[in-house]
Amino acid sequence: MKHLLSAADLSYEDAILVLDTAKQLAAATEQGVGKLPPLRGRTVVNLFYEDSTRTRISFEAAAKRLSADVINFSAKGSSVSKGESLKDTALTLEAMGADAVVIRHNSSGAPHRLANAGWISGGVVNAGDGTHEHPTQALLDAFTLRNHLRNGEGDLKGVNVTIVGDVLHSRVARSNVLLLNTLGAKVRLVAPPTLLPYGVEDWDCEVSYDLDASLEGSDAVMMLRVQRERMNAAYFPNAHEYSNRYGLNVTRMNRLSENAVVMHPGPMNRGMEISADVADSQRSVIVEQVANGVSVRMAVLYLILGGSESM
Ligand code: NCD
């Protein structure tokens, strides 16, 4: 595979290959060998048109740990604010010899355009496009689930994952539903009807409006941020009402089975979709998700930039 644009691009074998490669790279990093050499002399450009903390830093750390040269581009402060198009920005990157471009964009489909328009010759990795997809987030979530529920091996057959909250605006939810299905997990989305996307009945998952009825039997509960910056209308009466019905608090968390984990892609609205004591509890794997993000992105860059036949 040359690009990673959607979680649907990953066959079962590809997904397992990324997770296994990430596991090996994480082990090598833990042994303290310092930087690994495979991407020496290659250039990775982080092209970020939208704000990001975790994802941008994570891709940068991943590329640097593999010895790549990294160029960080953020739209703010660049010629994009002078009206430069994606095409002209892409041609500039091509002229500078980018081997891979990691792109986050507020328009759904921008990474596909970049990969398929013929403007650049390198690989393209989607780091989040609009409300569409965020495949490396789904991979790091799968990696985290596999570590906790499957001893870091194989797939997620039979694992029950409940994804809760603002599914409508979430690229994390869509990518997770796709990848979790590929890996054999069962997914249930829980949200108020106003925060479910049009056509969700065609997604490969269950849908419920009732969080309390969905806790028992979940092996993992993934809380989604309420994305106020993408909301142009009132989707629920008020914040208090939302957390009463869809927030994960300690009372609800205590109803989960013994080994179940709590996840959140970040950034969190503490007190809204997740209470502070749940976010900081023993069951929370939120900080691990961030750490695993680096290993998974190392694997993706490694495989796309020439590490394997299959990807
Ligand atoms: C998410 C994103 O940007 O899609 N965050 C992330 O990448 N870790 C989720 C969000 O913004 O709520």
mmCIF file with all atom_site columns, N, CA and C in Angstrom, residues 127-198:
data_model
loop_
_atom_site.group_PDB
_atom_site.id
_atom_site.type_symbol
_atom_site.label_atom_id
_atom_site.label_alt_id
_atom_site.label_comp_id
_atom_site.label_asym_id
_atom_site.label_entity_id
_atom_site.label_seq_id
_atom_site.pdbx_PDB_ins_code
_atom_site.Cartn_x
_atom_site.Cartn_y
_atom_site.Cartn_z
_atom_site.occupancy
_atom_site.B_iso_or_equiv
_atom_site.pdbx_formal_charge
_atom_site.auth_seq_id
_atom_site.auth_comp_id
_atom_site.auth_asym_id
_atom_site.auth_atom_id
_atom_site.pdbx_PDB_model_num
ATOM 1   N N  . ALA A 1 127 ? -4.268  12.175  8.583  1.00 0.00 ? 127 ALA A N  1
ATOM 2   C CA . ALA A 1 127 ? -4.172  12.378  10.031 1.00 0.00 ? 127 ALA A CA 1
ATOM 3   C C  . ALA A 1 127 ? -5.449  13.039  10.562 1.00 0.00 ? 127 ALA A C  1
ATOM 4   N N  . GLY A 1 128 ? -6.561  12.832  9.832  1.00 0.00 ? 128 GLY A N  1
ATOM 5   C CA . GLY A 1 128 ? -7.838  13.395  10.248 1.00 0.00 ? 128 GLY A CA 1
ATOM 6   C C  . GLY A 1 128 ? -8.340  14.366  9.203  1.00 0.00 ? 128 GLY A C  1
ATOM 7   N N  . ASP A 1 129 ? -9.445  14.000  8.516  1.00 0.00 ? 129 ASP A N  1
ATOM 8   C CA . ASP A 1 129 ? -10.021 14.914  7.522  1.00 0.00 ? 129 ASP A CA 1
ATOM 9   C C  . ASP A 1 129 ? -11.472 15.208  7.866  1.00 0.00 ? 129 ASP A C  1
ATOM 10  N N  . GLY A 1 130 ? -11.708 16.466  8.236  1.00 0.00 ? 130 GLY A N  1
ATOM 11  C CA . GLY A 1 130 ? -13.064 16.918  8.545  1.00 0.00 ? 130 GLY A CA 1
ATOM 12  C C  . GLY A 1 130 ? -13.750 15.990  9.528  1.00 0.00 ? 130 GLY A C  1
ATOM 13  N N  . THR A 1 131 ? -14.968 15.600  9.185  1.00 0.00 ? 131 THR A N  1
ATOM 14  C CA . THR A 1 131 ? -15.709 14.671  10.047 1.00 0.00 ? 131 THR A CA 1
ATOM 15  C C  . THR A 1 131 ? -15.646 13.263  9.461  1.00 0.00 ? 131 THR A C  1
ATOM 16  N N  . HIS A 1 132 ? -14.658 13.020  8.628  1.00 0.00 ? 132 HIS A N  1
ATOM 17  C CA . HIS A 1 132 ? -14.647 11.787  7.848  1.00 0.00 ? 132 HIS A CA 1
ATOM 18  C C  . HIS A 1 132 ? -13.866 10.643  8.499  1.00 0.00 ? 132 HIS A C  1
ATOM 19  N N  . GLU A 1 133 ? -12.514 10.713  8.459  1.00 0.00 ? 133 GLU A N  1
ATOM 20  C CA . GLU A 1 133 ? -11.727 9.573   8.961  1.00 0.00 ? 133 GLU A CA 1
ATOM 21  C C  . GLU A 1 133 ? -10.445 9.980   9.667  1.00 0.00 ? 133 GLU A C  1
ATOM 22  N N  . HIS A 1 134 ? -9.966  9.060   10.476 1.00 0.00 ? 134 HIS A N  1
ATOM 23  C CA . HIS A 1 134 ? -8.730  9.258   11.229 1.00 0.00 ? 134 HIS A CA 1
ATOM 24  C C  . HIS A 1 134 ? -8.130  7.862   11.464 1.00 0.00 ? 134 HIS A C  1
ATOM 25  N N  . PRO A 1 135 ? -7.610  7.270   10.362 1.00 0.00 ? 135 PRO A N  1
ATOM 26  C CA . PRO A 1 135 ? -7.235  5.848   10.453 1.00 0.00 ? 135 PRO A CA 1
ATOM 27  C C  . PRO A 1 135 ? -6.141  5.516   11.466 1.00 0.00 ? 135 PRO A C  1
ATOM 28  N N  . THR A 1 136 ? -5.153  6.417   11.659 1.00 0.00 ? 136 THR A N  1
ATOM 29  C CA . THR A 1 136 ? -4.101  6.045   12.629 1.00 0.00 ? 136 THR A CA 1
ATOM 30  C C  . THR A 1 136 ? -4.626  6.082   14.066 1.00 0.00 ? 136 THR A C  1
ATOM 31  N N  . GLN A 1 137 ? -5.677  6.877   14.319 1.00 0.00 ? 137 GLN A N  1
ATOM 32  C CA . GLN A 1 137 ? -6.296  6.839   15.646 1.00 0.00 ? 137 GLN A CA 1
ATOM 33  C C  . GLN A 1 137 ? -6.951  5.471   15.860 1.00 0.00 ? 137 GLN A C  1
ATOM 34  N N  . ALA A 1 138 ? -7.637  4.973   14.838 1.00 0.00 ? 138 ALA A N  1
ATOM 35  C CA . ALA A 1 138 ? -8.265  3.651   14.962 1.00 0.00 ? 138 ALA A CA 1
ATOM 36  C C  . ALA A 1 138 ? -7.196  2.580   15.196 1.00 0.00 ? 138 ALA A C  1
ATOM 37  N N  . LEU A 1 139 ? -6.057  2.706   14.526 1.00 0.00 ? 139 LEU A N  1
ATOM 38  C CA . LEU A 1 139 ? -4.983  1.722   14.710 1.00 0.00 ? 139 LEU A CA 1
ATOM 39  C C  . LEU A 1 139 ? -4.413  1.777   16.124 1.00 0.00 ? 139 LEU A C  1
ATOM 40  N N  . LEU A 1 140 ? -4.229  2.979   16.658 1.00 0.00 ? 140 LEU A N  1
ATOM 41  C CA . LEU A 1 140 ? -3.671  3.053   18.012 1.00 0.00 ? 140 LEU A CA 1
ATOM 42  C C  . LEU A 1 140 ? -4.696  2.586   19.034 1.00 0.00 ? 140 LEU A C  1
ATOM 43  N N  . ASP A 1 141 ? -5.965  2.786   18.755 1.00 0.00 ? 141 ASP A N  1
ATOM 44  C CA . ASP A 1 141 ? -6.999  2.273   19.644 1.00 0.00 ? 141 ASP A CA 1
ATOM 45  C C  . ASP A 1 141 ? -7.014  0.736   19.612 1.00 0.00 ? 141 ASP A C  1
ATOM 46  N N  . ALA A 1 142 ? -6.895  0.167   18.419 1.00 0.00 ? 142 ALA A N  1
ATOM 47  C CA . ALA A 1 142 ? -6.860  -1.298  18.297 1.00 0.00 ? 142 ALA A CA 1
ATOM 48  C C  . ALA A 1 142 ? -5.623  -1.866  19.000 1.00 0.00 ? 142 ALA A C  1
ATOM 49  N N  . PHE A 1 143 ? -4.512  -1.179  18.866 1.00 0.00 ? 143 PHE A N  1
ATOM 50  C CA . PHE A 1 143 ? -3.266  -1.613  19.509 1.00 0.00 ? 143 PHE A CA 1
ATOM 51  C C  . PHE A 1 143 ? -3.443  -1.617  21.030 1.00 0.00 ? 143 PHE A C  1
ATOM 52  N N  . THR A 1 144 ? -4.078  -0.564  21.551 1.00 0.00 ? 144 THR A N  1
ATOM 53  C CA . THR A 1 144 ? -4.311  -0.441  22.992 1.00 0.00 ? 144 THR A CA 1
ATOM 54  C C  . THR A 1 144 ? -5.265  -1.548  23.468 1.00 0.00 ? 144 THR A C  1
ATOM 55  N N  . LEU A 1 145 ? -6.327  -1.784  22.701 1.00 0.00 ? 145 LEU A N  1
ATOM 56  C CA . LEU A 1 145 ? -7.287  -2.840  23.067 1.00 0.00 ? 145 LEU A CA 1
ATOM 57  C C  . LEU A 1 145 ? -6.617  -4.210  23.050 1.00 0.00 ? 145 LEU A C  1
ATOM 58  N N  . ARG A 1 146 ? -5.801  -4.445  22.050 1.00 0.00 ? 146 ARG A N  1
ATOM 59  C CA . ARG A 1 146 ? -5.128  -5.734  21.923 1.00 0.00 ? 146 ARG A CA 1
ATOM 60  C C  . ARG A 1 146 ? -4.184  -5.957  23.106 1.00 0.00 ? 146 ARG A C  1
ATOM 61  N N  . ASN A 1 147 ? -3.496  -4.912  23.537 1.00 0.00 ? 147 ASN A N  1
ATOM 62  C CA . ASN A 1 147 ? -2.601  -5.044  24.694 1.00 0.00 ? 147 ASN A CA 1
ATOM 63  C C  . ASN A 1 147 ? -3.376  -5.406  25.950 1.00 0.00 ? 147 ASN A C  1
ATOM 64  N N  . HIS A 1 148 ? -4.535  -4.766  26.130 1.00 0.00 ? 148 HIS A N  1
ATOM 65  C CA . HIS A 1 148 ? -5.270  -4.984  27.378 1.00 0.00 ? 148 HIS A CA 1
ATOM 66  C C  . HIS A 1 148 ? -6.123  -6.230  27.372 1.00 0.00 ? 148 HIS A C  1
ATOM 67  N N  . LEU A 1 149 ? -6.702  -6.554  26.234 1.00 0.00 ? 149 LEU A N  1
ATOM 68  C CA . LEU A 1 149 ? -7.704  -7.623  26.219 1.00 0.00 ? 149 LEU A CA 1
ATOM 69  C C  . LEU A 1 149 ? -7.211  -8.889  25.537 1.00 0.00 ? 149 LEU A C  1
ATOM 70  N N  . ARG A 1 150 ? -6.106  -8.819  24.806 1.00 0.00 ? 150 ARG A N  1
ATOM 71  C CA . ARG A 1 150 ? -5.632  -9.985  24.047 1.00 0.00 ? 150 ARG A CA 1
ATOM 72  C C  . ARG A 1 150 ? -4.135  -10.209 24.222 1.00 0.00 ? 150 ARG A C  1
ATOM 73  N N  . ASN A 1 151 ? -3.586  -9.742  25.332 1.00 0.00 ? 151 ASN A N  1
ATOM 74  C CA . ASN A 1 151 ? -2.146  -9.910  25.590 1.00 0.00 ? 151 ASN A CA 1
ATOM 75  C C  . ASN A 1 151 ? -1.245  -9.447  24.456 1.00 0.00 ? 151 ASN A C  1
ATOM 76  N N  . GLY A 1 152 ? -1.706  -8.474  23.706 1.00 0.00 ? 152 GLY A N  1
ATOM 77  C CA . GLY A 1 152 ? -0.868  -7.919  22.644 1.00 0.00 ? 152 GLY A CA 1
ATOM 78  C C  . GLY A 1 152 ? -0.700  -8.811  21.428 1.00 0.00 ? 152 GLY A C  1
ATOM 79  N N  . GLU A 1 153 ? -1.604  -9.773  21.249 1.00 0.00 ? 153 GLU A N  1
ATOM 80  C CA . GLU A 1 153 ? -1.462  -10.710 20.110 1.00 0.00 ? 153 GLU A CA 1
ATOM 81  C C  . GLU A 1 153 ? -2.726  -10.753 19.262 1.00 0.00 ? 153 GLU A C  1
ATOM 82  N N  . GLY A 1 154 ? -2.579  -11.086 18.009 1.00 0.00 ? 154 GLY A N  1
ATOM 83  C CA . GLY A 1 154 ? -3.711  -11.441 17.138 1.00 0.00 ? 154 GLY A CA 1
ATOM 84  C C  . GLY A 1 154 ? -4.723  -10.337 16.932 1.00 0.00 ? 154 GLY A C  1
ATOM 85  N N  . ASP A 1 155 ? -5.996  -10.749 16.792 1.00 0.00 ? 155 ASP A N  1
ATOM 86  C CA . ASP A 1 155 ? -7.046  -9.773  16.453 1.00 0.00 ? 155 ASP A CA 1
ATOM 87  C C  . ASP A 1 155 ? -7.955  -9.493  17.649 1.00 0.00 ? 155 ASP A C  1
ATOM 88  N N  . LEU A 1 156 ? -9.138  -8.961  17.385 1.00 0.00 ? 156 LEU A N  1
ATOM 89  C CA . LEU A 1 156 ? -10.056 -8.565  18.469 1.00 0.00 ? 156 LEU A CA 1
ATOM 90  C C  . LEU A 1 156 ? -11.381 -9.313  18.356 1.00 0.00 ? 156 LEU A C  1
ATOM 91  N N  . LYS A 1 157 ? -11.311 -10.529 17.851 1.00 0.00 ? 157 LYS A N  1
ATOM 92  C CA . LYS A 1 157 ? -12.536 -11.308 17.651 1.00 0.00 ? 157 LYS A CA 1
ATOM 93  C C  . LYS A 1 157 ? -13.348 -11.381 18.943 1.00 0.00 ? 157 LYS A C  1
ATOM 94  N N  . GLY A 1 158 ? -14.630 -11.026 18.870 1.00 0.00 ? 158 GLY A N  1
ATOM 95  C CA . GLY A 1 158 ? -15.529 -11.166 20.011 1.00 0.00 ? 158 GLY A CA 1
ATOM 96  C C  . GLY A 1 158 ? -15.424 -10.065 21.054 1.00 0.00 ? 158 GLY A C  1
ATOM 97  N N  . VAL A 1 159 ? -14.531 -9.115  20.892 1.00 0.00 ? 159 VAL A N  1
ATOM 98  C CA . VAL A 1 159 ? -14.424 -8.012  21.855 1.00 0.00 ? 159 VAL A CA 1
ATOM 99  C C  . VAL A 1 159 ? -15.578 -7.022  21.612 1.00 0.00 ? 159 VAL A C  1
ATOM 100 N N  . ASN A 1 160 ? -16.234 -6.613  22.693 1.00 0.00 ? 160 ASN A N  1
ATOM 101 C CA . ASN A 1 160 ? -17.356 -5.661  22.563 1.00 0.00 ? 160 ASN A CA 1
ATOM 102 C C  . ASN A 1 160 ? -16.898 -4.250  22.874 1.00 0.00 ? 160 ASN A C  1
ATOM 103 N N  . VAL A 1 161 ? -16.971 -3.378  21.869 1.00 0.00 ? 161 VAL A N  1
ATOM 104 C CA . VAL A 1 161 ? -16.528 -1.993  22.051 1.00 0.00 ? 161 VAL A CA 1
ATOM 105 C C  . VAL A 1 161 ? -17.736 -1.065  21.923 1.00 0.00 ? 161 VAL A C  1
ATOM 106 N N  . THR A 1 162 ? -17.932 -0.229  22.946 1.00 0.00 ? 162 THR A N  1
ATOM 107 C CA . THR A 1 162 ? -19.029 0.737   22.922 1.00 0.00 ? 162 THR A CA 1
ATOM 108 C C  . THR A 1 162 ? -18.444 2.138   22.721 1.00 0.00 ? 162 THR A C  1
ATOM 109 N N  . ILE A 1 163 ? -18.890 2.799   21.669 1.00 0.00 ? 163 ILE A N  1
ATOM 110 C CA . ILE A 1 163 ? -18.382 4.141   21.332 1.00 0.00 ? 163 ILE A CA 1
ATOM 111 C C  . ILE A 1 163 ? -19.498 5.137   21.627 1.00 0.00 ? 163 ILE A C  1
ATOM 112 N N  . VAL A 1 164 ? -19.200 6.126   22.487 1.00 0.00 ? 164 VAL A N  1
ATOM 113 C CA . VAL A 1 164 ? -20.267 6.950   23.051 1.00 0.00 ? 164 VAL A CA 1
ATOM 114 C C  . VAL A 1 164 ? -20.087 8.439   22.775 1.00 0.00 ? 164 VAL A C  1
ATOM 115 N N  . GLY A 1 165 ? -21.131 9.095   22.290 1.00 0.00 ? 165 GLY A N  1
ATOM 116 C CA . GLY A 1 165 ? -21.126 10.557  22.244 1.00 0.00 ? 165 GLY A CA 1
ATOM 117 C C  . GLY A 1 165 ? -21.357 11.157  20.874 1.00 0.00 ? 165 GLY A C  1
ATOM 118 N N  . ASP A 1 166 ? -20.531 12.139  20.540 1.00 0.00 ? 166 ASP A N  1
ATOM 119 C CA . ASP A 1 166 ? -20.741 12.942  19.339 1.00 0.00 ? 166 ASP A CA 1
ATOM 120 C C  . ASP A 1 166 ? -20.236 12.201  18.090 1.00 0.00 ? 166 ASP A C  1
ATOM 121 N N  . VAL A 1 167 ? -20.964 11.162  17.718 1.00 0.00 ? 167 VAL A N  1
ATOM 122 C CA . VAL A 1 167 ? -20.569 10.363  16.546 1.00 0.00 ? 167 VAL A CA 1
ATOM 123 C C  . VAL A 1 167 ? -20.698 11.210  15.274 1.00 0.00 ? 167 VAL A C  1
ATOM 124 N N  . LEU A 1 168 ? -21.680 12.097  15.266 1.00 0.00 ? 168 LEU A N  1
ATOM 125 C CA . LEU A 1 168 ? -21.958 12.912  14.072 1.00 0.00 ? 168 LEU A CA 1
ATOM 126 C C  . LEU A 1 168 ? -20.713 13.639  13.560 1.00 0.00 ? 168 LEU A C  1
ATOM 127 N N  . HIS A 1 169 ? -19.938 14.220  14.483 1.00 0.00 ? 169 HIS A N  1
ATOM 128 C CA . HIS A 1 169 ? -18.778 15.014  14.063 1.00 0.00 ? 169 HIS A CA 1
ATOM 129 C C  . HIS A 1 169 ? -17.460 14.253  14.174 1.00 0.00 ? 169 HIS A C  1
ATOM 130 N N  . SER A 1 170 ? -17.544 12.951  14.461 1.00 0.00 ? 170 SER A N  1
ATOM 131 C CA . SER A 1 170 ? -16.322 12.220  14.816 1.00 0.00 ? 170 SER A CA 1
ATOM 132 C C  . SER A 1 170 ? -15.731 11.386  13.686 1.00 0.00 ? 170 SER A C  1
ATOM 133 N N  . ARG A 1 171 ? -14.535 11.778  13.252 1.00 0.00 ? 171 ARG A N  1
ATOM 134 C CA . ARG A 1 171 ? -13.807 10.941  12.296 1.00 0.00 ? 171 ARG A CA 1
ATOM 135 C C  . ARG A 1 171 ? -13.214 9.724   13.002 1.00 0.00 ? 171 ARG A C  1
ATOM 136 N N  . VAL A 1 172 ? -13.012 9.851   14.331 1.00 0.00 ? 172 VAL A N  1
ATOM 137 C CA . VAL A 1 172 ? -12.488 8.733   15.115 1.00 0.00 ? 172 VAL A CA 1
ATOM 138 C C  . VAL A 1 172 ? -13.502 7.583   15.115 1.00 0.00 ? 172 VAL A C  1
ATOM 139 N N  . ALA A 1 173 ? -14.776 7.908   15.269 1.00 0.00 ? 173 ALA A N  1
ATOM 140 C CA . ALA A 1 173 ? -15.808 6.857   15.333 1.00 0.00 ? 173 ALA A CA 1
ATOM 141 C C  . ALA A 1 173 ? -15.874 6.087   14.017 1.00 0.00 ? 173 ALA A C  1
ATOM 142 N N  . ARG A 1 174 ? -15.914 6.804   12.896 1.00 0.00 ? 174 ARG A N  1
ATOM 143 C CA . ARG A 1 174 ? -16.035 6.112   11.612 1.00 0.00 ? 174 ARG A CA 1
ATOM 144 C C  . ARG A 1 174 ? -14.842 5.188   11.367 1.00 0.00 ? 174 ARG A C  1
ATOM 145 N N  . SER A 1 175 ? -13.635 5.694   11.596 1.00 0.00 ? 175 SER A N  1
ATOM 146 C CA . SER A 1 175 ? -12.456 4.852   11.366 1.00 0.00 ? 175 SER A CA 1
ATOM 147 C C  . SER A 1 175 ? -12.445 3.659   12.318 1.00 0.00 ? 175 SER A C  1
ATOM 148 N N  . ASN A 1 176 ? -12.881 3.885   13.544 1.00 0.00 ? 176 ASN A N  1
ATOM 149 C CA . ASN A 1 176 ? -12.910 2.765   14.497 1.00 0.00 ? 176 ASN A CA 1
ATOM 150 C C  . ASN A 1 176 ? -13.923 1.701   14.105 1.00 0.00 ? 176 ASN A C  1
ATOM 151 N N  . VAL A 1 177 ? -15.094 2.121   13.658 1.00 0.00 ? 177 VAL A N  1
ATOM 152 C CA . VAL A 1 177 ? -16.103 1.114   13.268 1.00 0.00 ? 177 VAL A CA 1
ATOM 153 C C  . VAL A 1 177 ? -15.538 0.247   12.137 1.00 0.00 ? 177 VAL A C  1
ATOM 154 N N  . LEU A 1 178 ? -14.894 0.886   11.172 1.00 0.00 ? 178 LEU A N  1
ATOM 155 C CA . LEU A 1 178 ? -14.334 0.128   10.043 1.00 0.00 ? 178 LEU A CA 1
ATOM 156 C C  . LEU A 1 178 ? -13.253 -0.843  10.500 1.00 0.00 ? 178 LEU A C  1
ATOM 157 N N  . LEU A 1 179 ? -12.278 -0.331  11.254 1.00 0.00 ? 179 LEU A N  1
ATOM 158 C CA . LEU A 1 179 ? -11.141 -1.190  11.624 1.00 0.00 ? 179 LEU A CA 1
ATOM 159 C C  . LEU A 1 179 ? -11.541 -2.263  12.640 1.00 0.00 ? 179 LEU A C  1
ATOM 160 N N  . LEU A 1 180 ? -12.382 -1.897  13.594 1.00 0.00 ? 180 LEU A N  1
ATOM 161 C CA . LEU A 1 180 ? -12.786 -2.890  14.598 1.00 0.00 ? 180 LEU A CA 1
ATOM 162 C C  . LEU A 1 180 ? -13.532 -4.043  13.930 1.00 0.00 ? 180 LEU A C  1
ATOM 163 N N  . ASN A 1 181 ? -14.338 -3.732  12.928 1.00 0.00 ? 181 ASN A N  1
ATOM 164 C CA . ASN A 1 181 ? -15.012 -4.805  12.189 1.00 0.00 ? 181 ASN A CA 1
ATOM 165 C C  . ASN A 1 181 ? -14.009 -5.696  11.461 1.00 0.00 ? 181 ASN A C  1
ATOM 166 N N  . THR A 1 182 ? -13.026 -5.074  10.830 1.00 0.00 ? 182 THR A N  1
ATOM 167 C CA . THR A 1 182 ? -11.989 -5.842  10.132 1.00 0.00 ? 182 THR A CA 1
ATOM 168 C C  . THR A 1 182 ? -11.300 -6.806  11.108 1.00 0.00 ? 182 THR A C  1
ATOM 169 N N  . LEU A 1 183 ? -11.127 -6.355  12.354 1.00 0.00 ? 183 LEU A N  1
ATOM 170 C CA . LEU A 1 183 ? -10.410 -7.164  13.343 1.00 0.00 ? 183 LEU A CA 1
ATOM 171 C C  . LEU A 1 183 ? -11.334 -8.090  14.138 1.00 0.00 ? 183 LEU A C  1
ATOM 172 N N  . GLY A 1 184 ? -12.612 -8.114  13.785 1.00 0.00 ? 184 GLY A N  1
ATOM 173 C CA . GLY A 1 184 ? -13.534 -9.090  14.398 1.00 0.00 ? 184 GLY A CA 1
ATOM 174 C C  . GLY A 1 184 ? -14.245 -8.635  15.652 1.00 0.00 ? 184 GLY A C  1
ATOM 175 N N  . ALA A 1 185 ? -14.082 -7.369  16.046 1.00 0.00 ? 185 ALA A N  1
ATOM 176 C CA . ALA A 1 185 ? -14.771 -6.876  17.245 1.00 0.00 ? 185 ALA A CA 1
ATOM 177 C C  . ALA A 1 185 ? -16.225 -6.548  16.919 1.00 0.00 ? 185 ALA A C  1
ATOM 178 N N  . LYS A 1 186 ? -17.033 -6.423  17.999 1.00 0.00 ? 186 LYS A N  1
ATOM 179 C CA . LYS A 1 186 ? -18.430 -6.002  17.817 1.00 0.00 ? 186 LYS A CA 1
ATOM 180 C C  . LYS A 1 186 ? -18.549 -4.582  18.353 1.00 0.00 ? 186 LYS A C  1
ATOM 181 N N  . VAL A 1 187 ? -19.142 -3.710  17.550 1.00 0.00 ? 187 VAL A N  1
ATOM 182 C CA . VAL A 1 187 ? -19.205 -2.296  17.928 1.00 0.00 ? 187 VAL A CA 1
ATOM 183 C C  . VAL A 1 187 ? -20.643 -1.865  18.168 1.00 0.00 ? 187 VAL A C  1
ATOM 184 N N  . ARG A 1 188 ? -20.821 -1.093  19.238 1.00 0.00 ? 188 ARG A N  1
ATOM 185 C CA . ARG A 1 188 ? -22.109 -0.451  19.475 1.00 0.00 ? 188 ARG A CA 1
ATOM 186 C C  . ARG A 1 188 ? -21.878 1.050   19.620 1.00 0.00 ? 188 ARG A C  1
ATOM 187 N N  . LEU A 1 189 ? -22.640 1.827   18.879 1.00 0.00 ? 189 LEU A N  1
ATOM 188 C CA . LEU A 1 189 ? -22.576 3.284   19.020 1.00 0.00 ? 189 LEU A CA 1
ATOM 189 C C  . LEU A 1 189 ? -23.691 3.719   19.951 1.00 0.00 ? 189 LEU A C  1
ATOM 190 N N  . VAL A 1 190 ? -23.371 4.607   20.895 1.00 0.00 ? 190 VAL A N  1
ATOM 191 C CA . VAL A 1 190 ? -24.393 5.147   21.791 1.00 0.00 ? 190 VAL A CA 1
ATOM 192 C C  . VAL A 1 190 ? -24.342 6.672   21.710 1.00 0.00 ? 190 VAL A C  1
ATOM 193 N N  . ALA A 1 191 ? -25.463 7.277   21.361 1.00 0.00 ? 191 ALA A N  1
ATOM 194 C CA . ALA A 1 191 ? -25.506 8.737   21.202 1.00 0.00 ? 191 ALA A CA 1
ATOM 195 C C  . ALA A 1 191 ? -26.958 9.183   21.208 1.00 0.00 ? 191 ALA A C  1
ATOM 196 N N  . PRO A 1 192 ? -27.174 10.467  21.489 1.00 0.00 ? 192 PRO A N  1
ATOM 197 C CA . PRO A 1 192 ? -28.534 10.974  21.281 1.00 0.00 ? 192 PRO A CA 1
ATOM 198 C C  . PRO A 1 192 ? -28.805 10.973  19.775 1.00 0.00 ? 192 PRO A C  1
ATOM 199 N N  . PRO A 1 193 ? -30.072 10.800  19.372 1.00 0.00 ? 193 PRO A N  1
ATOM 200 C CA . PRO A 1 193 ? -30.379 10.722  17.942 1.00 0.00 ? 193 PRO A CA 1
ATOM 201 C C  . PRO A 1 193 ? -29.846 11.907  17.143 1.00 0.00 ? 193 PRO A C  1
ATOM 202 N N  . THR A 1 194 ? -29.770 13.080  17.762 1.00 0.00 ? 194 THR A N  1
ATOM 203 C CA . THR A 1 194 ? -29.288 14.275  17.054 1.00 0.00 ? 194 THR A CA 1
ATOM 204 C C  . THR A 1 194 ? -27.787 14.218  16.748 1.00 0.00 ? 194 THR A C  1
ATOM 205 N N  . LEU A 1 195 ? -27.054 13.364  17.445 1.00 0.00 ? 195 LEU A N  1
ATOM 206 C CA . LEU A 1 195 ? -25.602 13.297  17.240 1.00 0.00 ? 195 LEU A CA 1
ATOM 207 C C  . LEU A 1 195 ? -25.178 12.013  16.522 1.00 0.00 ? 195 LEU A C  1
ATOM 208 N N  . LEU A 1 196 ? -26.117 11.435  15.777 1.00 0.00 ? 196 LEU A N  1
ATOM 209 C CA . LEU A 1 196 ? -25.781 10.288  14.927 1.00 0.00 ? 196 LEU A CA 1
ATOM 210 C C  . LEU A 1 196 ? -25.823 10.741  13.469 1.00 0.00 ? 196 LEU A C  1
ATOM 211 N N  . PRO A 1 197 ? -24.869 10.290  12.650 1.00 0.00 ? 197 PRO A N  1
ATOM 212 C CA . PRO A 1 197 ? -24.861 10.757  11.258 1.00 0.00 ? 197 PRO A CA 1
ATOM 213 C C  . PRO A 1 197 ? -25.979 10.137  10.426 1.00 0.00 ? 197 PRO A C  1
ATOM 214 N N  . TYR A 1 198 ? -26.336 10.841  9.383  1.00 0.00 ? 198 TYR A N  1
ATOM 215 C CA . TYR A 1 198 ? -27.289 10.345  8.396  1.00 0.00 ? 198 TYR A CA 1
ATOM 216 C C  . TYR A 1 198 ? -26.735 9.039   7.808  1.00 0.00 ? 198 TYR A C  1
#
